[in-house]
Amino acid sequence: MPKVSMTVNGKRVSADVEGRTLLVQFLREHQRLTGTHVGCDTSQCGACVVHVDGRAIKACTTLALSCEGANVTTIEGLANGTELHPMQAAFRTHHGLQCGFCTPGMIMAAIDMVNRLGYDLSEETIRHELEGNICRCTGYHNIVKAIQAGAAAMGGMKVAAE
Amino acid sequence: MAGTGIGARVERKEDFRFITGKGNYTDDINRPGQAHAYFLRSPHAHAKIRKIDTAKAAAMPGVVGIFTGADIEADKVGGLICGWMIHSKDGTPMKAGAHPALAVGKVRYVGDHVAVVIAETLAEARDAAEAIIVDYEPLKPVVDLASATKKGSPAIHDAAPDNQVYDWHLGDEAAVKAAFRKAKHVTKIDLVNNRLIPNAMEPRAAIGDYNPGEEAFTLYTTSQNPHVARLVLSAFIGIAPEHKLRVIAPDVGGGFGSKIFIYAEETICVWAAKKVGRPVKWVADRTEEFLAIAHGRDHLTHAEMAIDENGKILGLHVKTRANLGAYLSTFASSVPTYLYVPLLSGQYNIPAIYGEVEAVYTNTAPVDAYRGAGRPEATFVIERLMEVAARELGMDPAAFRKKNFIKSFPHQTPVIMCYDTGDYNASLAKAMEIHDVKGFARRKRESAKAGKLRGLGYSAYIEACGIAPSAAVGSLGAGVGLWESAEVRVNPVGTVEVLTGSHSHGQGHETTFAQLVAGRLGIPIENVAIVHGDTDKVQMGMGTYGSRSGAVGMSAIVKALDKIEAKAKKVASFVLEASEADIDFKDGQFSVKGTDKSIDFASVALQAYIAHKFTGEQLEPGLKEGAFYDPTNFTFPSGVHIAEVEIDPDTGVTTIAKWTAVDDFGVIINPMIVEGQVHGGIAQGIGQALLEGAVYDSNGQLLTASYMDYAMPRADDLPSFRVDHTTTPCPSNPLGIKGCGEAGAIAAPAAVMNAITDALGHENIAMPATPQAVWQAAQAGLARAAE
Ligand code: FES
Ligand code: FES
């Protein structure tokens, strides 16, 4: 079996995997990072979204071997201990989750949205950008609010840091 | 409201683990030495199984065991059950065909369970399943609901030669006939309530585990009601007696009804764990979810309403044909009967109602409760009728509703239900005001200028929640009581664990239940833990569905808290050396009336356990109380939703331009959580109206078996919602709660379709109103207008 090495949430990891092992399997089964979920088999739901080299990707449709040497961030890598990432905090404050199953993917997709489009996101933009993430519980209303607030908070943090 | 008590917008306690990726869903659990199960499913909708040859598959790498229906029979594993007995008009019991966990002799829908392969890895199990040779003799499938019981249709079950499960009725047929004879106007309507696939985002999963030393099983499963699962697996399917079977439902990623039922897969996992001597894990992939989870709705209905010369409703006659699929799922029989016809009165004073329901088998996945379960179907019938009748009479739909609203309570309907309280005018008026219905004409003109059609539709719904008074449902055929249990354990340091038979799979019980307890005992909310979802911890419970956890589950907690307070007062009376009658309890302090002597809750808890201030004869040590709460009536949440749509007649695309919901849920524990429930329900209702629909082809192949084919509502299909409330507290439970979980899904489909038909100017369109359907309907409407 080929060996794959990558950095996951700042930690160097490697494992022998079958060629067909998906990144989501590598994360969930080899690394026991079960915050990344699998909600479908057609790359539609977004429950599996993680960041690879700073970009959101669907870990259910990515081979682990293709991430050789990559820098992977999962939902477990966002908070600093109990100090939440502003997007995580916004999901809680705005009740952007119910069962929580879609939530890791939503949060990872939302941060990527901010990285690409900035801190001032309109409702329309957010709804359009969530094309690849399905939530069955919330009706999206509070997810949209959470992302808008989370984006603004990320902007505020950036300003504060400068 | 500030603080954390009842009525406060408290952030959810459970969120930290979910937003940091530390949830604990069934698929996140792994047992040492576990093997993986894969189900070989029927590719045929209807076929005899002549022979299953597993020899080649059994020799494949990694295979641990392969089982078929023959093994189930040999081990005398009982069949899956339907827990609600319905009797037909002629008094005969419903015809329940056998439902073995693995097919015996015959398969009855695409996705039916033929064999299970257990292997070291899932990939090996899948590979081996492909090597199983099944010799099928295909039979003619019965797929079409309308013609399923026609003469000459092949029988799906020997027990039901004409594919009819039951032909049931409720109400006074003679009174309804008399009402129609007196009618000045009769409104008639034919409706399709489209078949839906629930699609909780977490697919179902199960891990069976067997401990040979203890001869005891553990099942981890995605269940809304682990105790009911244990009861059925134990008492009916015969896996093990209840004290040897532990069922754990950890974090569950949504249910919407679909995780109430006891399915073949978890049954097989727990049974097979002993057979192979290994823990057995199964996780559905999304296609399996589409194929084999219990679907929802699927009705064909003809309804007629009799109206007098003053616009008052005289009577209602509804005839429905309900598809129950290939087997009777756990509660399937109750959904189109007692959860449906008793709600047909809606918010209206209707003197005579007669409902007839014929339930049939087809070669499709079983159909059972999905968010709302029967009540969305009832609301769709009555609210479409109200709108159409108003249009036919040339009346304003809101005014027509108002004229017929029930105005005094309690109100006994002709179909079982006794509505306890409500103020339907108040919610209608508030919704119209918030929605700016007055401005609709102007908005419609503006849309017209842009070449768009605009429509407005109401849905004034009622639902029966707080399910349910046990004796009442027992008399209607339920196989169980529907009370709830709670146990409050106060620790010596004054922290509290509450064990509940309710189960949270997104509803936020860990927060709302803790709000109740913290407020009542005057302790910080952080000091309260809610324990649920494990039959070894919580003794017994009935689970979460039918918007029952607040009204029934929290009422059980109140009952237990009453006992805690009474006992704690006794302890305080010894500590404060006062008579028990003189002890007051307020804001977490026990005090002696008329003195400044007091002691806080945590100190009383400690005193209860160290037991130095009283003797064993005087008082039992400890502070722990349990309660069972059986509701005395259903609860009746109600409200008005107003949908406003804009249709592009060139593309058929319908946009929800505006949505207003005003609901009366009685007392609200946490408005933030309640609003979230409403949002999610509306989204599912809009999904049903505009997007979703399970489609089988004439061979019984499910064409909508992935997210590429089944249109789930996405963020840009939906608007933001305006959600508000009116409040009439429920008189039948201690907290005044009515329940909120299903309201949106119940109200929304009729509101959308009433708005679309208003925009189109005719009634000739069915759900889902996809762009293609709307385009055709819009073109037909335009052509008619041009004539
Ligand atoms: S699991 Fe990756 S998109 Fe659904
Ligand atoms: S919170 Fe349950 S699927 Fe989004």
PDB file of C-alpha atoms in Angstrom, chain B residues 263-439:
ATOM      1  CA  TYR B 263     -35.738  -1.099  10.408  1.00  0.00           C
ATOM      2  CA  ALA B 264     -34.195  -4.263   9.045  1.00  0.00           C
ATOM      3  CA  GLU B 265     -30.620  -2.980   9.148  1.00  0.00           C
ATOM      4  CA  GLU B 266     -30.279  -2.335  12.878  1.00  0.00           C
ATOM      5  CA  THR B 267     -32.143  -5.552  13.595  1.00  0.00           C
ATOM      6  CA  ILE B 268     -29.660  -7.487  11.508  1.00  0.00           C
ATOM      7  CA  CYS B 269     -26.585  -5.736  12.935  1.00  0.00           C
ATOM      8  CA  VAL B 270     -27.485  -6.555  16.519  1.00  0.00           C
ATOM      9  CA  TRP B 271     -28.568 -10.112  15.719  1.00  0.00           C
ATOM     10  CA  ALA B 272     -25.523 -10.800  13.540  1.00  0.00           C
ATOM     11  CA  ALA B 273     -23.095  -9.496  16.176  1.00  0.00           C
ATOM     12  CA  LYS B 274     -23.723 -12.661  18.159  1.00  0.00           C
ATOM     13  CA  LYS B 275     -23.670 -14.862  15.065  1.00  0.00           C
ATOM     14  CA  VAL B 276     -20.230 -13.712  13.980  1.00  0.00           C
ATOM     15  CA  GLY B 277     -18.882 -12.963  17.444  1.00  0.00           C
ATOM     16  CA  ARG B 278     -17.813  -9.482  16.396  1.00  0.00           C
ATOM     17  CA  PRO B 279     -19.305  -6.025  16.593  1.00  0.00           C
ATOM     18  CA  VAL B 280     -21.072  -5.331  13.288  1.00  0.00           C
ATOM     19  CA  LYS B 281     -21.242  -1.812  11.875  1.00  0.00           C
ATOM     20  CA  TRP B 282     -23.451  -0.565   9.082  1.00  0.00           C
ATOM     21  CA  VAL B 283     -23.707   2.955   7.714  1.00  0.00           C
ATOM     22  CA  ALA B 284     -26.149   3.762   4.934  1.00  0.00           C
ATOM     23  CA  ASP B 285     -24.868   5.518   1.901  1.00  0.00           C
ATOM     24  CA  ARG B 286     -27.182   8.194   0.526  1.00  0.00           C
ATOM     25  CA  THR B 287     -28.576   5.976  -2.205  1.00  0.00           C
ATOM     26  CA  GLU B 288     -29.573   3.376   0.389  1.00  0.00           C
ATOM     27  CA  GLU B 289     -31.256   6.161   2.318  1.00  0.00           C
ATOM     28  CA  PHE B 290     -33.310   7.061  -0.721  1.00  0.00           C
ATOM     29  CA  LEU B 291     -34.176   3.437  -1.493  1.00  0.00           C
ATOM     30  CA  ALA B 292     -34.925   1.989   1.891  1.00  0.00           C
ATOM     31  CA  ILE B 293     -35.778   4.658   4.439  1.00  0.00           C
ATOM     32  CA  ALA B 294     -39.477   5.114   5.121  1.00  0.00           C
ATOM     33  CA  HIS B 295     -40.865   7.717   2.732  1.00  0.00           C
ATOM     34  CA  GLY B 296     -43.581  10.214   3.559  1.00  0.00           C
ATOM     35  CA  ARG B 297     -47.018  11.469   2.341  1.00  0.00           C
ATOM     36  CA  ASP B 298     -48.180   9.960  -1.011  1.00  0.00           C
ATOM     37  CA  HIS B 299     -51.927  10.544  -1.021  1.00  0.00           C
ATOM     38  CA  LEU B 300     -54.536  10.927  -3.720  1.00  0.00           C
ATOM     39  CA  THR B 301     -57.552  12.811  -2.443  1.00  0.00           C
ATOM     40  CA  HIS B 302     -60.941  13.926  -3.610  1.00  0.00           C
ATOM     41  CA  ALA B 303     -62.573  16.402  -1.256  1.00  0.00           C
ATOM     42  CA  GLU B 304     -65.870  18.257  -1.263  1.00  0.00           C
ATOM     43  CA  MET B 305     -67.069  21.063   0.932  1.00  0.00           C
ATOM     44  CA  ALA B 306     -70.695  22.080   1.416  1.00  0.00           C
ATOM     45  CA  ILE B 307     -71.314  25.782   2.020  1.00  0.00           C
ATOM     46  CA  ASP B 308     -74.545  27.642   2.780  1.00  0.00           C
ATOM     47  CA  GLU B 309     -75.852  30.901   1.315  1.00  0.00           C
ATOM     48  CA  ASN B 310     -74.050  32.950   3.975  1.00  0.00           C
ATOM     49  CA  GLY B 311     -70.642  31.476   3.257  1.00  0.00           C
ATOM     50  CA  LYS B 312     -70.753  29.174   6.278  1.00  0.00           C
ATOM     51  CA  ILE B 313     -69.350  25.671   5.943  1.00  0.00           C
ATOM     52  CA  LEU B 314     -71.926  22.948   6.463  1.00  0.00           C
ATOM     53  CA  GLY B 315     -69.986  19.797   5.838  1.00  0.00           C
ATOM     54  CA  LEU B 316     -66.871  18.144   4.515  1.00  0.00           C
ATOM     55  CA  HIS B 317     -66.395  14.851   2.724  1.00  0.00           C
ATOM     56  CA  VAL B 318     -62.875  13.640   2.056  1.00  0.00           C
ATOM     57  CA  LYS B 319     -61.876  10.467   0.268  1.00  0.00           C
ATOM     58  CA  THR B 320     -58.200   9.559   0.290  1.00  0.00           C
ATOM     59  CA  ARG B 321     -56.143   6.760  -1.098  1.00  0.00           C
ATOM     60  CA  ALA B 322     -52.869   6.367   0.782  1.00  0.00           C
ATOM     61  CA  ASN B 323     -49.801   4.519  -0.378  1.00  0.00           C
ATOM     62  CA  LEU B 324     -48.141   2.519   2.394  1.00  0.00           C
ATOM     63  CA  GLY B 325     -45.512   0.946   0.165  1.00  0.00           C
ATOM     64  CA  ALA B 326     -44.450  -2.671   0.194  1.00  0.00           C
ATOM     65  CA  TYR B 327     -44.588  -3.365   3.935  1.00  0.00           C
ATOM     66  CA  LEU B 328     -46.249  -1.759   6.931  1.00  0.00           C
ATOM     67  CA  SER B 329     -43.585   0.292   8.690  1.00  0.00           C
ATOM     68  CA  THR B 330     -43.679   0.834  12.482  1.00  0.00           C
ATOM     69  CA  PHE B 331     -46.423   3.466  12.657  1.00  0.00           C
ATOM     70  CA  ALA B 332     -47.513   3.530   9.006  1.00  0.00           C
ATOM     71  CA  SER B 333     -51.131   2.591   9.579  1.00  0.00           C
ATOM     72  CA  SER B 334     -51.825   5.482  11.968  1.00  0.00           C
ATOM     73  CA  VAL B 335     -50.549   8.248   9.690  1.00  0.00           C
ATOM     74  CA  PRO B 336     -53.298   8.446   7.041  1.00  0.00           C
ATOM     75  CA  THR B 337     -56.004   7.584   9.618  1.00  0.00           C
ATOM     76  CA  TYR B 338     -55.886   8.981  13.148  1.00  0.00           C
ATOM     77  CA  LEU B 339     -53.167  11.530  12.444  1.00  0.00           C
ATOM     78  CA  TYR B 340     -55.023  12.747   9.364  1.00  0.00           C
ATOM     79  CA  VAL B 341     -58.825  12.736   9.382  1.00  0.00           C
ATOM     80  CA  PRO B 342     -59.152  14.140  12.943  1.00  0.00           C
ATOM     81  CA  LEU B 343     -57.321  17.256  11.716  1.00  0.00           C
ATOM     82  CA  LEU B 344     -59.551  17.886   8.704  1.00  0.00           C
ATOM     83  CA  SER B 345     -61.654  20.348  10.655  1.00  0.00           C
ATOM     84  CA  GLY B 346     -58.730  22.770  10.545  1.00  0.00           C
ATOM     85  CA  GLN B 347     -59.434  26.001  12.385  1.00  0.00           C
ATOM     86  CA  TYR B 348     -63.058  25.936  11.289  1.00  0.00           C
ATOM     87  CA  ASN B 349     -66.437  25.265  12.705  1.00  0.00           C
ATOM     88  CA  ILE B 350     -67.570  22.382  10.495  1.00  0.00           C
ATOM     89  CA  PRO B 351     -70.673  20.645  11.830  1.00  0.00           C
ATOM     90  CA  ALA B 352     -70.301  17.432   9.824  1.00  0.00           C
ATOM     91  CA  ILE B 353     -67.162  15.679   8.571  1.00  0.00           C
ATOM     92  CA  TYR B 354     -66.760  12.299   6.981  1.00  0.00           C
ATOM     93  CA  GLY B 355     -63.360  10.938   5.977  1.00  0.00           C
ATOM     94  CA  GLU B 356     -62.704   7.706   4.121  1.00  0.00           C
ATOM     95  CA  VAL B 357     -59.220   6.328   3.665  1.00  0.00           C
ATOM     96  CA  GLU B 358     -58.200   3.340   1.619  1.00  0.00           C
ATOM     97  CA  ALA B 359     -54.616   2.315   2.294  1.00  0.00           C
ATOM     98  CA  VAL B 360     -52.841   0.144  -0.234  1.00  0.00           C
ATOM     99  CA  TYR B 361     -49.680  -1.823  -0.767  1.00  0.00           C
ATOM    100  CA  THR B 362     -47.451  -1.025  -3.725  1.00  0.00           C
ATOM    101  CA  ASN B 363     -44.010  -2.275  -4.739  1.00  0.00           C
ATOM    102  CA  THR B 364     -42.317   0.829  -3.380  1.00  0.00           C
ATOM    103  CA  ALA B 365     -40.432   1.651  -0.186  1.00  0.00           C
ATOM    104  CA  PRO B 366     -42.562   1.631   2.964  1.00  0.00           C
ATOM    105  CA  VAL B 367     -44.262   4.945   3.763  1.00  0.00           C
ATOM    106  CA  ASP B 368     -44.557   6.192   7.327  1.00  0.00           C
ATOM    107  CA  ALA B 369     -44.470   9.373   9.394  1.00  0.00           C
ATOM    108  CA  TYR B 370     -42.476  12.296   8.009  1.00  0.00           C
ATOM    109  CA  ARG B 371     -42.434  15.703   9.711  1.00  0.00           C
ATOM    110  CA  GLY B 372     -46.065  16.430  10.498  1.00  0.00           C
ATOM    111  CA  ALA B 373     -47.279  12.941   9.583  1.00  0.00           C
ATOM    112  CA  GLY B 374     -50.891  13.121   8.447  1.00  0.00           C
ATOM    113  CA  ARG B 375     -51.359  16.668   9.661  1.00  0.00           C
ATOM    114  CA  PRO B 376     -49.646  18.312   6.656  1.00  0.00           C
ATOM    115  CA  GLU B 377     -51.836  16.163   4.434  1.00  0.00           C
ATOM    116  CA  ALA B 378     -54.963  17.264   6.327  1.00  0.00           C
ATOM    117  CA  THR B 379     -53.940  20.918   6.264  1.00  0.00           C
ATOM    118  CA  PHE B 380     -53.246  20.710   2.561  1.00  0.00           C
ATOM    119  CA  VAL B 381     -56.768  19.392   1.936  1.00  0.00           C
ATOM    120  CA  ILE B 382     -58.662  21.854   4.092  1.00  0.00           C
ATOM    121  CA  GLU B 383     -56.548  24.904   3.225  1.00  0.00           C
ATOM    122  CA  ARG B 384     -56.640  24.287  -0.509  1.00  0.00           C
ATOM    123  CA  LEU B 385     -60.410  23.807  -0.211  1.00  0.00           C
ATOM    124  CA  MET B 386     -60.802  27.050   1.745  1.00  0.00           C
ATOM    125  CA  GLU B 387     -58.889  29.025  -0.828  1.00  0.00           C
ATOM    126  CA  VAL B 388     -60.673  27.504  -3.806  1.00  0.00           C
ATOM    127  CA  ALA B 389     -64.084  27.886  -2.153  1.00  0.00           C
ATOM    128  CA  ALA B 390     -63.411  31.549  -1.385  1.00  0.00           C
ATOM    129  CA  ARG B 391     -62.422  32.181  -5.000  1.00  0.00           C
ATOM    130  CA  GLU B 392     -65.506  30.368  -6.287  1.00  0.00           C
ATOM    131  CA  LEU B 393     -67.720  32.382  -3.958  1.00  0.00           C
ATOM    132  CA  GLY B 394     -65.971  35.598  -4.910  1.00  0.00           C
ATOM    133  CA  MET B 395     -65.007  36.163  -1.301  1.00  0.00           C
ATOM    134  CA  ASP B 396     -61.695  37.354   0.071  1.00  0.00           C
ATOM    135  CA  PRO B 397     -59.912  34.186   1.282  1.00  0.00           C
ATOM    136  CA  ALA B 398     -59.032  35.795   4.610  1.00  0.00           C
ATOM    137  CA  ALA B 399     -62.608  36.959   5.158  1.00  0.00           C
ATOM    138  CA  PHE B 400     -63.976  33.521   4.257  1.00  0.00           C
ATOM    139  CA  ARG B 401     -61.649  31.922   6.789  1.00  0.00           C
ATOM    140  CA  LYS B 402     -62.567  34.457   9.431  1.00  0.00           C
ATOM    141  CA  LYS B 403     -66.243  33.831   8.924  1.00  0.00           C
ATOM    142  CA  ASN B 404     -65.747  30.132   9.599  1.00  0.00           C
ATOM    143  CA  PHE B 405     -63.137  30.257  12.374  1.00  0.00           C
ATOM    144  CA  ILE B 406     -63.894  28.509  15.629  1.00  0.00           C
ATOM    145  CA  LYS B 407     -64.284  31.303  18.132  1.00  0.00           C
ATOM    146  CA  SER B 408     -65.158  29.648  21.415  1.00  0.00           C
ATOM    147  CA  PHE B 409     -63.241  27.000  23.300  1.00  0.00           C
ATOM    148  CA  PRO B 410     -63.229  24.204  24.173  1.00  0.00           C
ATOM    149  CA  HIS B 411     -64.501  23.142  20.761  1.00  0.00           C
ATOM    150  CA  GLN B 412     -65.473  19.576  20.022  1.00  0.00           C
ATOM    151  CA  THR B 413     -65.004  18.752  16.341  1.00  0.00           C
ATOM    152  CA  PRO B 414     -67.048  15.961  14.718  1.00  0.00           C
ATOM    153  CA  VAL B 415     -63.816  13.981  14.279  1.00  0.00           C
ATOM    154  CA  ILE B 416     -62.548  13.122  17.797  1.00  0.00           C
ATOM    155  CA  MET B 417     -60.520  16.216  18.650  1.00  0.00           C
ATOM    156  CA  CYS B 418     -61.525  18.640  21.366  1.00  0.00           C
ATOM    157  CA  TYR B 419     -59.583  21.867  20.768  1.00  0.00           C
ATOM    158  CA  ASP B 420     -58.757  23.343  24.155  1.00  0.00           C
ATOM    159  CA  THR B 421     -57.769  26.904  23.339  1.00  0.00           C
ATOM    160  CA  GLY B 422     -56.698  29.250  20.572  1.00  0.00           C
ATOM    161  CA  ASP B 423     -57.327  32.636  19.015  1.00  0.00           C
ATOM    162  CA  TYR B 424     -57.376  32.173  15.281  1.00  0.00           C
ATOM    163  CA  ASN B 425     -58.477  35.712  14.512  1.00  0.00           C
ATOM    164  CA  ALA B 426     -55.506  37.053  16.418  1.00  0.00           C
ATOM    165  CA  SER B 427     -52.927  35.103  14.450  1.00  0.00           C
ATOM    166  CA  LEU B 428     -54.602  35.912  11.127  1.00  0.00           C
ATOM    167  CA  ALA B 429     -54.794  39.601  11.918  1.00  0.00           C
ATOM    168  CA  LYS B 430     -51.197  39.755  13.095  1.00  0.00           C
ATOM    169  CA  ALA B 431     -49.929  37.838  10.069  1.00  0.00           C
ATOM    170  CA  MET B 432     -51.831  40.111   7.660  1.00  0.00           C
ATOM    171  CA  GLU B 433     -50.494  43.170   9.381  1.00  0.00           C
ATOM    172  CA  ILE B 434     -46.859  42.018   9.420  1.00  0.00           C
ATOM    173  CA  HIS B 435     -47.091  40.787   5.856  1.00  0.00           C
ATOM    174  CA  ASP B 436     -48.582  44.067   4.659  1.00  0.00           C
ATOM    175  CA  VAL B 437     -51.364  42.281   2.827  1.00  0.00           C
ATOM    176  CA  LYS B 438     -52.783  45.746   2.101  1.00  0.00           C
ATOM    177  CA  GLY B 439     -49.768  46.476  -0.067  1.00  0.00           C
TER     178      GLY B 439
END
